[in-house]
Each structure stands twice: as structure tokens, then as C-alpha cells.
Short mmCIF file of C-alpha atoms and ligand atoms in Angstrom, two decimals:
data_model
loop_
_atom_site.label_atom_id
_atom_site.label_comp_id
_atom_site.label_asym_id
_atom_site.label_seq_id
_atom_site.Cartn_x
_atom_site.Cartn_y
_atom_site.Cartn_z
CA MET A 76 -56.57 -14.89 -13.24
CA ARG A 77 -55.62 -18.44 -12.52
CA VAL A 78 -57.68 -20.59 -10.51
CA PHE A 79 -55.59 -24.03 -9.28
CA ARG A 80 -57.06 -26.13 -6.82
CA THR A 81 -54.31 -28.28 -6.66
CA VAL A 82 -51.12 -28.76 -5.07
CA ALA A 83 -49.67 -30.23 -8.67
CA GLU A 84 -51.06 -26.95 -10.83
CA VAL A 85 -50.11 -24.29 -8.32
CA ARG A 86 -46.72 -25.64 -8.15
CA SER A 87 -45.86 -26.04 -12.48
CA TRP A 88 -46.91 -22.62 -12.83
CA ARG A 89 -44.50 -21.35 -10.33
CA ARG A 90 -41.80 -23.29 -11.51
CA GLN A 91 -42.04 -21.46 -15.71
CA LEU A 92 -42.53 -18.34 -13.45
CA ALA A 93 -39.56 -15.01 -13.46
CA GLY A 94 -38.76 -12.68 -10.87
CA ASP A 95 -40.40 -12.76 -7.86
CA LEU A 96 -43.74 -13.71 -6.00
CA GLY A 97 -46.05 -11.99 -3.77
CA LEU A 98 -48.15 -14.31 -1.41
CA VAL A 99 -50.85 -13.24 0.58
CA PRO A 100 -52.56 -15.99 2.49
CA THR A 101 -56.00 -15.74 3.31
CA MET A 102 -59.87 -17.77 4.32
CA GLY A 103 -61.27 -15.27 2.24
CA TYR A 104 -64.54 -13.19 2.11
CA LEU A 105 -62.63 -11.14 1.88
CA HIS A 106 -61.82 -7.26 2.77
CA GLU A 107 -60.44 -4.17 2.27
CA GLY A 108 -58.10 -5.50 5.31
CA HIS A 109 -57.40 -8.65 2.79
CA LEU A 110 -56.74 -6.30 -0.44
CA SER A 111 -54.56 -3.92 1.30
CA LEU A 112 -51.79 -6.93 1.81
CA VAL A 113 -52.66 -7.78 -1.66
CA ARG A 114 -52.24 -4.63 -3.48
CA ALA A 115 -48.82 -4.03 -1.57
CA ALA A 116 -48.06 -7.38 -2.63
CA ARG A 117 -49.18 -6.37 -6.07
CA ALA A 118 -46.77 -2.89 -5.55
CA ALA A 119 -43.60 -4.86 -4.38
CA ASP A 120 -43.70 -8.08 -6.42
CA ALA A 121 -43.61 -9.40 -10.08
CA HIS A 122 -46.41 -12.05 -9.29
CA VAL A 123 -49.22 -12.05 -7.01
CA ALA A 124 -51.65 -14.77 -5.67
CA VAL A 125 -53.56 -15.46 -3.30
CA SER A 126 -54.74 -18.48 -1.31
CA ILE A 127 -58.06 -17.95 0.54
CA PHE A 128 -58.42 -21.95 2.55
CA VAL A 129 -60.73 -21.98 5.60
CA ASN A 130 -58.35 -23.93 7.59
CA PRO A 131 -59.85 -26.30 9.58
CA THR A 132 -56.79 -27.43 11.84
CA GLN A 133 -57.07 -23.92 13.31
CA PHE A 134 -60.67 -23.83 14.22
CA ALA A 135 -61.45 -26.55 18.05
CA PRO A 136 -64.88 -28.13 18.22
CA GLY A 137 -67.13 -26.23 18.96
CA GLU A 138 -65.33 -22.82 17.24
CA ASP A 139 -67.36 -21.28 14.23
CA LEU A 140 -65.70 -23.33 10.88
CA ALA A 141 -69.20 -24.87 9.89
CA ARG A 142 -70.97 -21.54 9.97
CA TYR A 143 -67.06 -18.76 9.62
CA PRO A 144 -68.88 -16.46 5.89
CA ARG A 145 -67.41 -17.98 2.99
CA ASP A 146 -67.92 -16.11 -0.45
CA GLU A 147 -66.19 -17.58 -3.56
CA ALA A 148 -67.29 -16.04 -6.21
CA ARG A 149 -67.17 -12.62 -4.47
CA ASP A 150 -63.68 -13.05 -3.57
CA LEU A 151 -62.73 -13.63 -7.06
CA ALA A 152 -63.85 -10.99 -8.73
CA LEU A 153 -62.69 -8.70 -6.19
CA LEU A 154 -58.73 -10.46 -6.72
CA GLU A 155 -59.50 -10.11 -9.85
CA ALA A 156 -59.92 -6.64 -10.16
CA GLU A 157 -57.07 -6.19 -7.93
CA ARG A 158 -54.26 -8.28 -11.54
CA VAL A 159 -53.95 -10.87 -8.52
CA ASP A 160 -52.56 -13.79 -10.57
CA ALA A 161 -53.14 -17.03 -8.74
CA VAL A 162 -55.86 -17.79 -6.58
CA PHE A 163 -54.64 -20.89 -4.75
CA ALA A 164 -57.90 -22.29 -3.38
CA PRO A 165 -57.59 -26.17 -2.36
CA SER A 166 -60.08 -28.89 -0.94
CA VAL A 167 -60.00 -30.10 2.77
CA ALA A 168 -58.75 -33.35 0.89
CA GLU A 169 -55.82 -31.74 -0.79
CA MET A 170 -54.31 -29.67 2.30
CA TYR A 171 -55.21 -32.97 4.26
CA PRO A 172 -54.89 -35.63 2.84
CA PRO A 173 -56.03 -39.38 4.52
CA GLY A 174 -53.45 -40.10 6.72
CA PHE A 175 -51.91 -36.44 7.47
CA SER A 176 -49.93 -37.30 10.86
CA THR A 177 -47.24 -34.22 10.81
CA TRP A 178 -47.41 -30.75 11.64
CA VAL A 179 -45.70 -27.51 12.66
CA GLU A 180 -45.87 -26.18 15.77
CA VAL A 181 -44.34 -22.84 17.52
CA GLU A 182 -43.14 -23.06 21.71
CA GLY A 183 -44.21 -20.98 23.87
CA LEU A 184 -45.09 -18.14 22.09
CA THR A 185 -48.22 -19.78 21.40
CA ALA A 186 -48.32 -20.58 25.11
CA ARG A 187 -49.96 -17.18 25.72
CA LEU A 188 -53.12 -14.63 24.91
CA GLU A 189 -54.61 -16.08 21.32
CA GLY A 190 -52.56 -19.94 21.83
CA ALA A 191 -53.60 -19.78 26.01
CA SER A 192 -57.89 -19.08 25.05
CA ARG A 193 -57.37 -21.25 21.53
CA PRO A 194 -54.59 -24.12 23.10
CA THR A 195 -54.69 -25.99 19.49
CA HIS A 196 -55.49 -22.73 17.26
CA PHE A 197 -51.52 -21.85 16.32
CA ARG A 198 -50.30 -25.62 15.47
CA GLY A 199 -52.92 -25.45 12.96
CA VAL A 200 -52.26 -21.40 11.74
CA THR A 201 -48.12 -22.42 11.13
CA THR A 202 -49.03 -26.36 9.64
CA VAL A 203 -51.32 -25.22 7.31
CA VAL A 204 -48.56 -21.85 6.60
CA ALA A 205 -45.71 -23.61 6.59
CA LYS A 206 -47.49 -25.54 3.45
CA LEU A 207 -48.87 -23.31 2.28
CA LEU A 208 -44.79 -20.86 1.58
CA ASP A 209 -43.57 -24.72 0.22
CA ILE A 210 -46.34 -24.99 -1.92
CA VAL A 211 -45.85 -21.38 -3.83
CA GLN A 212 -42.73 -20.82 -2.80
CA PRO A 213 -43.43 -16.90 -2.44
CA ARG A 214 -40.28 -14.13 -2.25
CA ARG A 215 -42.70 -12.20 -0.01
CA ALA A 216 -46.22 -13.25 2.10
CA TYR A 217 -48.79 -10.89 3.74
CA PHE A 218 -49.77 -10.50 6.35
CA GLY A 219 -51.82 -8.70 8.68
CA GLN A 220 -51.72 -6.67 11.55
CA LYS A 221 -54.28 -7.79 13.12
CA ASP A 222 -53.35 -10.75 14.20
CA ALA A 223 -50.69 -9.77 16.11
CA GLN A 224 -49.69 -12.66 17.50
CA GLN A 225 -50.05 -14.56 14.48
CA LEU A 226 -47.35 -12.80 13.16
CA ALA A 227 -44.88 -13.17 15.98
CA VAL A 228 -45.34 -17.31 15.80
CA VAL A 229 -45.30 -17.12 11.93
CA ARG A 230 -42.05 -14.57 12.01
CA ARG A 231 -40.28 -17.24 13.87
CA MET A 232 -41.91 -20.39 12.51
CA VAL A 233 -40.21 -18.77 9.04
CA ARG A 234 -37.30 -18.16 11.29
CA ASP A 235 -36.90 -21.32 13.04
CA LEU A 236 -37.20 -23.27 10.20
CA ASP A 237 -34.81 -21.33 8.19
CA ILE A 238 -38.47 -20.71 5.22
CA ASP A 239 -36.90 -18.45 2.22
CA ALA A 240 -39.22 -15.93 2.11
CA GLU A 241 -39.33 -12.59 3.88
CA ILE A 242 -42.82 -11.88 5.76
CA ILE A 243 -44.04 -8.63 6.03
CA GLY A 244 -46.19 -7.94 8.34
CA LEU A 245 -49.06 -4.67 7.26
CA PRO A 246 -50.88 -1.81 9.52
CA ILE A 247 -54.78 -3.14 10.52
CA VAL A 248 -57.17 -1.18 8.67
CA ARG A 249 -60.75 -0.27 10.27
CA GLU A 250 -64.08 1.53 9.53
CA ALA A 251 -64.39 4.78 9.01
CA ASP A 252 -65.53 4.15 13.37
CA GLY A 253 -62.51 2.59 14.45
CA LEU A 254 -63.49 -0.80 13.86
CA ALA A 255 -60.95 -3.09 12.43
CA LEU A 256 -61.82 -5.19 9.54
CA SER A 257 -62.52 -8.99 10.04
CA SER A 258 -63.97 -11.42 8.00
CA ARG A 259 -65.83 -12.15 11.77
CA ASN A 260 -67.25 -8.36 11.74
CA VAL A 261 -70.23 -9.98 9.96
CA TYR A 262 -71.09 -11.10 12.63
CA LEU A 263 -71.59 -8.11 14.86
CA ALA A 264 -76.27 -7.08 14.58
CA GLY A 265 -77.25 -4.42 15.91
CA ASP A 266 -76.28 -3.91 19.00
CA ASP A 267 -73.81 -5.91 18.96
CA ARG A 268 -72.36 -3.93 15.77
CA ARG A 269 -71.96 -0.20 18.37
CA ALA A 270 -71.37 -2.65 21.35
CA ALA A 271 -67.94 -3.74 19.26
CA LEU A 272 -66.75 -0.72 18.75
CA VAL A 273 -64.71 -1.27 22.99
CA LEU A 274 -62.42 -2.81 21.44
CA SER A 275 -61.16 0.60 20.15
CA ARG A 276 -62.10 3.01 22.11
CA ALA A 277 -59.76 0.51 24.79
CA LEU A 278 -56.83 0.90 22.42
CA ALA A 279 -57.50 4.95 22.33
CA LEU A 280 -57.90 4.78 25.97
CA ALA A 281 -53.99 3.36 26.45
CA ARG A 282 -53.00 4.91 24.02
CA ARG A 283 -53.81 8.14 25.51
CA MET A 284 -52.63 7.27 28.78
CA SER A 285 -49.04 6.93 27.38
CA ASP A 286 -48.75 9.06 26.00
CA GLY A 287 -49.78 10.92 28.56
CA GLY A 288 -46.80 9.34 30.73
CA VAL A 289 -48.19 6.31 32.45
CA ARG A 290 -45.28 3.84 32.46
CA GLU A 291 -46.64 1.08 34.18
CA ALA A 292 -48.79 -1.52 32.21
CA LYS A 293 -51.20 -3.09 34.79
CA ALA A 294 -52.50 1.25 34.72
CA ILE A 295 -52.90 0.20 31.68
CA ARG A 296 -54.52 -3.15 31.30
CA ALA A 297 -57.26 -2.48 34.97
CA GLU A 298 -58.23 1.26 32.64
CA MET A 299 -58.89 -0.54 29.32
CA GLU A 300 -60.11 -3.68 31.47
CA ALA A 301 -62.93 -0.80 33.00
CA LEU A 302 -63.76 0.52 29.93
CA ILE A 303 -64.27 -2.58 28.83
CA ARG A 304 -67.18 -3.42 31.95
CA ALA A 305 -69.19 -0.39 31.63
CA GLU A 306 -70.00 -1.94 28.04
CA PRO A 307 -72.96 -4.42 29.03
CA ARG A 308 -72.30 -6.73 25.95
CA ALA A 309 -69.00 -6.95 26.21
CA SER A 310 -67.34 -9.83 28.90
CA VAL A 311 -62.96 -9.49 28.76
CA ASP A 312 -60.94 -12.64 27.18
CA TYR A 313 -57.60 -10.75 27.60
CA VAL A 314 -56.39 -7.02 27.97
CA SER A 315 -52.63 -7.37 27.57
CA VAL A 316 -49.33 -4.93 27.18
CA ALA A 317 -47.09 -7.15 26.23
CA ASP A 318 -43.55 -7.16 24.09
CA PRO A 319 -44.34 -6.96 20.49
CA ASP A 320 -41.13 -9.84 19.57
CA THR A 321 -41.10 -11.85 22.79
CA LEU A 322 -45.80 -11.49 23.53
CA VAL A 323 -44.16 -11.98 27.65
CA GLU A 324 -46.04 -9.01 29.81
CA LEU A 325 -44.28 -5.56 30.43
CA GLU A 326 -44.44 -4.47 34.37
CA THR A 327 -42.89 -0.81 32.18
CA ILE A 328 -44.00 0.71 28.87
CA ASP A 329 -40.23 1.86 28.77
CA ARG A 330 -39.29 0.41 24.76
CA PRO A 331 -42.40 -1.00 22.11
CA ALA A 332 -45.75 -2.30 22.99
CA LEU A 333 -48.11 -4.62 21.45
CA VAL A 334 -51.29 -3.78 23.14
CA SER A 335 -53.57 -6.62 23.14
CA LEU A 336 -56.86 -7.20 23.43
CA ALA A 337 -60.42 -10.56 22.77
CA VAL A 338 -62.77 -9.23 24.11
CA ARG A 339 -66.44 -11.51 23.20
CA ILE A 340 -69.23 -9.37 22.54
CA GLY A 341 -72.43 -11.70 22.27
CA GLY A 342 -71.15 -14.72 20.16
CA THR A 343 -68.46 -12.65 19.01
CA ARG A 344 -65.25 -13.07 19.70
CA LEU A 345 -63.02 -10.29 18.54
CA ILE A 346 -59.63 -9.27 18.90
CA ASP A 347 -57.78 -5.55 18.43
CA ASN A 348 -54.20 -4.61 19.07
CA THR A 349 -52.03 -1.66 18.68
CA ILE A 350 -48.12 -0.45 19.10
CA LEU A 351 -47.21 2.21 21.57
CA GLY A 352 -44.08 4.09 20.66
CA ALA A 353 -43.12 1.83 17.51
CA GLU A 354 -42.93 5.07 15.80
O1 PAF B 699 -54.85 -15.21 9.37
C1 PAF B 699 -55.57 -16.64 8.60
O2 PAF B 699 -56.47 -15.85 7.70
C2 PAF B 699 -55.03 -17.31 8.99
O3 PAF B 699 -55.20 -17.65 10.06
C3 PAF B 699 -54.50 -18.18 7.29
C4 PAF B 699 -53.07 -17.00 7.93
C5 PAF B 699 -54.64 -17.51 6.05
C6 PAF B 699 -54.14 -19.37 7.86
O4 PAF B 699 -54.82 -19.88 8.10
#
């Protein structure tokens, strides 16, 4: 497995490859969710590249950039075991050289949900993903459904900018008790780990209501919020029942609906989601 630190190294490796390349963009501290993306790429593409880059521009001041978990040696060992061909792990200066001043911004979609709470977040995500797609030139790029809005925003960017890569979204991977895998779960100690189950329980409640015939999105949001409020360690940032592509809130569930939520458990902000009616 090759490990590249510079854009020039990746480009020169890429130029001599024949066959499709799959890219899995990550911020490292890999878990089974990331590895499920790598395995999907391994199955579909002749070559697999993974990027590891904790992208500072998608963190606002006061967010967890400084303490974001990192363990490159462990990540590389996991990727080697998955027979990944190349890892691109650049420095911040390599990705954002002095004088960097060009941004990629998807309007509208990014103002909602995560974007309402984290107004500069998606500009950082789309800028770095556009750069990675341009540097690595993959046929396919793989993202987790866990960040459902990120997936929708990246799909829109690729469509709008005619970027020649297929964006593949893959299901959330969960712990046995329902907690969605996230590198940030490492922040959950003691009672916070137990309290974090309120997210998947709220989503299960939404699914039960929908399966039971409830079509009024407002009723589902209200019941989910009530369930979360009953957990003293949790505070709701948002609960949403929206169209999966436009992220516009639904009144009636008469088509597939993205049910998503962001909840603070102690000092940790967690997100999770499920799609109703997609089967
Ligand atoms: O989902 C992530 O880990 C990041 O947002 C991504 C897509 C790697 C961009 O930094």
C-alpha cells in the first residue's frame, strides 16, 4: 500500500493506473462504517484509494478540531488489511497553501439542518471534497448515509459542476445496541454512552409510527422530541422529517422521508438518521 503526502505524488500515481479507481474520503480514526465503504470500493473498482485528512475548514471555531481523534498508524494498518492500494494523507499546508482563497459552496441545501447549526461546515466539506475528487480522479467516491445531508450536498455539487465521478451512498453501520458508528463516539464516556442510544430509539419510534400508518410529519417530530426530552443528558438540536433530496420539511409522509436528528449528549453533538418508505 502506497502512502502519499503530496498532491503531485497522487497525480503521478493516478496517471499510470489502468481501470476504475474508487475513492473513500475520510477524516481518519477509522471504524467499521469506513471499512464498509472500503469493501464496497474493493468489490466495484480495480483500485482503491482512501484519503485521511482532518479538514480544518469544516470545523467552526470552538468545535472539536483540536481534539478530533487521530491514530494514523492504526488507520494505515486497517487499510493495509483491506488491501487498499493507496492512502492520501496530506498536511493542512498541502491542501490549503498560504494564500488559499477559493471555495466551493452549494447554496440552499446547506442552509438547513446541519447547516443551520454549523453555517460554515458545508463550505469546508464541499471545498475539500471537490479538491479530493480533482486530485484523485476516481470513477466512484463512497460516502456513508450517516451524514445524509453531506451525501445530498456532495451529490448536488457533483451534478452542478459536472464532476465526472459517481457518488455512492452506503448504509449506516451500527453497534449491536443501535448506536450509529462515528469517530466522535470516542467522546462518549460512562452514562453518555448509554444516553446516546436515545437517537436510535427516537428513529425506531419514527419508524414504528410510520409503519403504524401515521402520515403527519409534525406528529412524528413531536413524539421523537418528547422521547429525547425524557433523557436528562440529552438536548435536541433539531429533529427533521424531510424530502431526502431537497431536505425541505414534509407535512405529510407521502413519499420517502429522511428522518434525521442532531442531539447533544453532555458535550458531544451526535447525528443519526433513517429513511422511511424507501424500500
Ligand atoms: O465525512 C467525512 O469524514 C468528511 O466530512 C469528509 C467527507 C471526509 C470531508 O472532509
